[in-house]
Amino acid sequence: MPMQRVPWVSLALVLLSYSTLGWLISETRASVSMWLATVVAILLLIVTLTIPWTKITYYFSILLKSNTRSFAVAVVAAFLFFIMIAWFRVFLDTLLIVSATILVKIDFQTAGLRAGLAFLAASIFSLSGLALGALIYKLIYS
């Protein structure tokens, strides 16, 4: 992939949005397990965005196979909607991160980058942004 086709603006947005997440987590003085959970959640988000749509529809069909499962999904969705309203600020931060990640995925797809390389590049920039935010917080407040 030529250097001019790399979506630098999208990657910069991902770096900035994940650095704010790193800053916020550092501000709460989170434990190592919280950092690991955040890294796993970031990687899961990126994996779900790079999985082909046919596999996603397969997993959704498993979730909605019976009435009981459909009811459980509806209850969980209602609970998540309640949390979204109750913690609107957290929801907006999460929406920013997800939107920036989706933008990078779309730009990589438009540029013709393979899914594995798109996952690798998005993961590197996301985790680098997370670490950068934590580092900046430590440098300023330590």
PDB file of C-alpha atoms in Angstrom:
ATOM      1  CA  MET A   1       0.000   0.000   0.000  1.00  0.00           C
ATOM      2  CA  PRO A   2       1.580   3.306  -1.034  1.00  0.00           C
ATOM      3  CA  MET A   3       2.198   5.921   1.631  1.00  0.00           C
ATOM      4  CA  GLN A   4      -0.246   8.407   0.059  1.00  0.00           C
ATOM      5  CA  ARG A   5      -3.102   5.898   0.415  1.00  0.00           C
ATOM      6  CA  VAL A   6      -2.622   5.498   4.165  1.00  0.00           C
ATOM      7  CA  PRO A   7      -5.540   7.254   5.914  1.00  0.00           C
ATOM      8  CA  TRP A   8      -3.370   9.487   8.099  1.00  0.00           C
ATOM      9  CA  VAL A   9      -6.226  11.738   9.235  1.00  0.00           C
ATOM     10  CA  SER A  10      -8.295   8.769  10.399  1.00  0.00           C
ATOM     11  CA  LEU A  11      -5.309   7.234  12.142  1.00  0.00           C
ATOM     12  CA  ALA A  12      -4.598  10.552  13.887  1.00  0.00           C
ATOM     13  CA  LEU A  13      -8.215  10.672  15.085  1.00  0.00           C
ATOM     14  CA  VAL A  14      -7.895   7.141  16.448  1.00  0.00           C
ATOM     15  CA  LEU A  15      -4.654   8.048  18.183  1.00  0.00           C
ATOM     16  CA  LEU A  16      -6.213  11.139  19.770  1.00  0.00           C
ATOM     17  CA  SER A  17      -9.452   9.469  20.814  1.00  0.00           C
ATOM     18  CA  TYR A  18      -7.677   6.528  22.428  1.00  0.00           C
ATOM     19  CA  SER A  19      -5.204   8.872  24.125  1.00  0.00           C
ATOM     20  CA  THR A  20      -8.115  10.580  25.863  1.00  0.00           C
ATOM     21  CA  LEU A  21      -9.192   7.141  27.066  1.00  0.00           C
ATOM     22  CA  GLY A  22      -5.687   6.476  28.361  1.00  0.00           C
ATOM     23  CA  TRP A  23      -5.728   9.860  30.103  1.00  0.00           C
ATOM     24  CA  LEU A  24      -9.100   9.128  31.759  1.00  0.00           C
ATOM     25  CA  ILE A  25      -8.037   5.693  32.950  1.00  0.00           C
ATOM     26  CA  SER A  26      -4.799   7.111  34.345  1.00  0.00           C
ATOM     27  CA  GLU A  27      -6.768   9.817  36.100  1.00  0.00           C
ATOM     28  CA  THR A  28      -8.780   7.199  38.008  1.00  0.00           C
ATOM     29  CA  ARG A  29      -5.583   5.434  39.061  1.00  0.00           C
ATOM     30  CA  ALA A  30      -6.919   2.149  37.732  1.00  0.00           C
ATOM     31  CA  SER A  31      -5.374  -1.182  38.598  1.00  0.00           C
ATOM     32  CA  VAL A  32      -3.433  -3.355  36.190  1.00  0.00           C
ATOM     33  CA  SER A  33      -6.461  -5.607  35.734  1.00  0.00           C
ATOM     34  CA  MET A  34      -8.498  -2.610  34.571  1.00  0.00           C
ATOM     35  CA  TRP A  35      -5.802  -1.733  32.040  1.00  0.00           C
ATOM     36  CA  LEU A  36      -5.753  -5.331  30.785  1.00  0.00           C
ATOM     37  CA  ALA A  37      -9.556  -5.371  30.524  1.00  0.00           C
ATOM     38  CA  THR A  38      -9.395  -2.133  28.526  1.00  0.00           C
ATOM     39  CA  VAL A  39      -6.787  -3.554  26.143  1.00  0.00           C
ATOM     40  CA  VAL A  40      -8.884  -6.706  25.644  1.00  0.00           C
ATOM     41  CA  ALA A  41     -12.013  -4.589  25.027  1.00  0.00           C
ATOM     42  CA  ILE A  42     -10.148  -2.468  22.455  1.00  0.00           C
ATOM     43  CA  LEU A  43      -8.884  -5.543  20.634  1.00  0.00           C
ATOM     44  CA  LEU A  44     -12.373  -7.095  20.688  1.00  0.00           C
ATOM     45  CA  LEU A  45     -13.837  -3.902  19.225  1.00  0.00           C
ATOM     46  CA  ILE A  46     -11.283  -3.895  16.427  1.00  0.00           C
ATOM     47  CA  VAL A  47     -11.787  -7.611  15.749  1.00  0.00           C
ATOM     48  CA  THR A  48     -15.556  -7.179  15.511  1.00  0.00           C
ATOM     49  CA  LEU A  49     -15.055  -4.379  13.025  1.00  0.00           C
ATOM     50  CA  THR A  50     -12.722  -6.430  10.832  1.00  0.00           C
ATOM     51  CA  ILE A  51     -14.825  -9.629  10.805  1.00  0.00           C
ATOM     52  CA  PRO A  52     -16.743 -10.108   7.552  1.00  0.00           C
ATOM     53  CA  TRP A  53     -20.467  -9.328   7.738  1.00  0.00           C
ATOM     54  CA  THR A  54     -21.465 -12.914   6.966  1.00  0.00           C
ATOM     55  CA  LYS A  55     -19.932 -14.114  10.223  1.00  0.00           C
ATOM     56  CA  ILE A  56     -21.626 -11.332  12.179  1.00  0.00           C
ATOM     57  CA  THR A  57     -25.028 -12.304  10.791  1.00  0.00           C
ATOM     58  CA  TYR A  58     -24.292 -15.902  11.735  1.00  0.00           C
ATOM     59  CA  TYR A  59     -23.585 -14.929  15.348  1.00  0.00           C
ATOM     60  CA  PHE A  60     -26.706 -12.763  15.491  1.00  0.00           C
ATOM     61  CA  SER A  61     -28.809 -15.623  14.169  1.00  0.00           C
ATOM     62  CA  ILE A  62     -27.533 -17.767  17.039  1.00  0.00           C
ATOM     63  CA  LEU A  63     -28.520 -15.040  19.523  1.00  0.00           C
ATOM     64  CA  LEU A  64     -32.021 -14.666  18.106  1.00  0.00           C
ATOM     65  CA  LYS A  65     -32.752 -18.351  17.452  1.00  0.00           C
ATOM     66  CA  SER A  66     -35.418 -18.772  20.156  1.00  0.00           C
ATOM     67  CA  ASN A  67     -37.960 -16.560  21.897  1.00  0.00           C
ATOM     68  CA  THR A  68     -36.095 -16.855  25.196  1.00  0.00           C
ATOM     69  CA  ARG A  69     -32.833 -15.696  23.655  1.00  0.00           C
ATOM     70  CA  SER A  70     -34.613 -12.858  21.847  1.00  0.00           C
ATOM     71  CA  PHE A  71     -36.182 -11.751  25.122  1.00  0.00           C
ATOM     72  CA  ALA A  72     -32.811 -11.866  26.882  1.00  0.00           C
ATOM     73  CA  VAL A  73     -31.237  -9.781  24.108  1.00  0.00           C
ATOM     74  CA  ALA A  74     -34.086  -7.250  24.391  1.00  0.00           C
ATOM     75  CA  VAL A  75     -33.644  -7.011  28.186  1.00  0.00           C
ATOM     76  CA  VAL A  76     -29.870  -6.538  27.848  1.00  0.00           C
ATOM     77  CA  ALA A  77     -30.405  -3.909  25.141  1.00  0.00           C
ATOM     78  CA  ALA A  78     -32.880  -2.040  27.376  1.00  0.00           C
ATOM     79  CA  PHE A  79     -30.396  -2.149  30.250  1.00  0.00           C
ATOM     80  CA  LEU A  80     -27.619  -0.834  28.005  1.00  0.00           C
ATOM     81  CA  PHE A  81     -29.935   1.954  26.841  1.00  0.00           C
ATOM     82  CA  PHE A  82     -30.589   2.875  30.488  1.00  0.00           C
ATOM     83  CA  ILE A  83     -26.854   2.967  31.186  1.00  0.00           C
ATOM     84  CA  MET A  84     -26.374   5.099  28.077  1.00  0.00           C
ATOM     85  CA  ILE A  85     -28.849   7.663  29.391  1.00  0.00           C
ATOM     86  CA  ALA A  86     -27.579   7.520  32.985  1.00  0.00           C
ATOM     87  CA  TRP A  87     -23.925   7.902  32.019  1.00  0.00           C
ATOM     88  CA  PHE A  88     -24.286  10.111  28.987  1.00  0.00           C
ATOM     89  CA  ARG A  89     -20.760  11.547  29.231  1.00  0.00           C
ATOM     90  CA  VAL A  90     -19.217   8.072  29.251  1.00  0.00           C
ATOM     91  CA  PHE A  91     -21.477   7.102  26.352  1.00  0.00           C
ATOM     92  CA  LEU A  92     -20.279  10.083  24.300  1.00  0.00           C
ATOM     93  CA  ASP A  93     -16.629   9.216  24.939  1.00  0.00           C
ATOM     94  CA  THR A  94     -17.302   5.614  23.937  1.00  0.00           C
ATOM     95  CA  LEU A  95     -19.190   6.735  20.842  1.00  0.00           C
ATOM     96  CA  LEU A  96     -16.235   8.908  19.813  1.00  0.00           C
ATOM     97  CA  ILE A  97     -13.826   5.992  20.152  1.00  0.00           C
ATOM     98  CA  VAL A  98     -16.077   3.580  18.257  1.00  0.00           C
ATOM     99  CA  SER A  99     -16.727   6.142  15.515  1.00  0.00           C
ATOM    100  CA  ALA A 100     -13.016   6.854  15.022  1.00  0.00           C
ATOM    101  CA  THR A 101     -12.314   3.116  14.852  1.00  0.00           C
ATOM    102  CA  ILE A 102     -15.093   2.593  12.303  1.00  0.00           C
ATOM    103  CA  LEU A 103     -13.729   5.479  10.214  1.00  0.00           C
ATOM    104  CA  VAL A 104     -10.282   3.868  10.121  1.00  0.00           C
ATOM    105  CA  LYS A 105     -11.801   0.538   9.163  1.00  0.00           C
ATOM    106  CA  ILE A 106     -13.759   2.142   6.313  1.00  0.00           C
ATOM    107  CA  ASP A 107     -10.678   4.043   5.106  1.00  0.00           C
ATOM    108  CA  PHE A 108      -8.568   0.873   5.165  1.00  0.00           C
ATOM    109  CA  GLN A 109     -11.270  -1.010   3.314  1.00  0.00           C
ATOM    110  CA  THR A 110     -11.498   1.759   0.709  1.00  0.00           C
ATOM    111  CA  ALA A 111      -7.713   1.691   0.292  1.00  0.00           C
ATOM    112  CA  GLY A 112      -7.891  -2.072  -0.341  1.00  0.00           C
ATOM    113  CA  LEU A 113      -5.940  -3.151   2.735  1.00  0.00           C
ATOM    114  CA  ARG A 114      -6.435  -6.766   3.787  1.00  0.00           C
ATOM    115  CA  ALA A 115      -8.409  -7.412   6.987  1.00  0.00           C
ATOM    116  CA  GLY A 116      -5.386  -8.758   8.879  1.00  0.00           C
ATOM    117  CA  LEU A 117      -3.266  -5.717   8.097  1.00  0.00           C
ATOM    118  CA  ALA A 118      -6.168  -3.396   8.902  1.00  0.00           C
ATOM    119  CA  PHE A 119      -6.552  -5.106  12.280  1.00  0.00           C
ATOM    120  CA  LEU A 120      -2.827  -4.828  12.951  1.00  0.00           C
ATOM    121  CA  ALA A 121      -2.603  -1.148  12.010  1.00  0.00           C
ATOM    122  CA  ALA A 122      -5.757  -0.197  13.918  1.00  0.00           C
ATOM    123  CA  SER A 123      -4.565  -2.148  16.960  1.00  0.00           C
ATOM    124  CA  ILE A 124      -1.145  -0.505  16.918  1.00  0.00           C
ATOM    125  CA  PHE A 125      -2.566   3.011  16.661  1.00  0.00           C
ATOM    126  CA  SER A 126      -5.300   2.336  19.249  1.00  0.00           C
ATOM    127  CA  LEU A 127      -2.995   0.821  21.841  1.00  0.00           C
ATOM    128  CA  SER A 128      -0.328   3.447  21.127  1.00  0.00           C
ATOM    129  CA  GLY A 129      -2.929   6.151  21.725  1.00  0.00           C
ATOM    130  CA  LEU A 130      -3.955   4.502  24.980  1.00  0.00           C
ATOM    131  CA  ALA A 131      -0.337   4.366  26.141  1.00  0.00           C
ATOM    132  CA  LEU A 132       0.316   7.917  24.929  1.00  0.00           C
ATOM    133  CA  GLY A 133      -2.596   9.280  26.964  1.00  0.00           C
ATOM    134  CA  ALA A 134      -1.386   7.483  30.075  1.00  0.00           C
ATOM    135  CA  LEU A 135       2.176   8.691  29.505  1.00  0.00           C
ATOM    136  CA  ILE A 136       1.131  12.312  29.051  1.00  0.00           C
ATOM    137  CA  TYR A 137      -0.967  12.145  32.228  1.00  0.00           C
ATOM    138  CA  LYS A 138       1.984  10.669  34.161  1.00  0.00           C
ATOM    139  CA  LEU A 139       4.380  13.319  32.814  1.00  0.00           C
ATOM    140  CA  ILE A 140       2.084  16.193  33.726  1.00  0.00           C
ATOM    141  CA  TYR A 141       0.809  15.026  37.127  1.00  0.00           C
ATOM    142  CA  SER A 142       3.789  13.090  38.511  1.00  0.00           C
TER     143      SER A 142
END
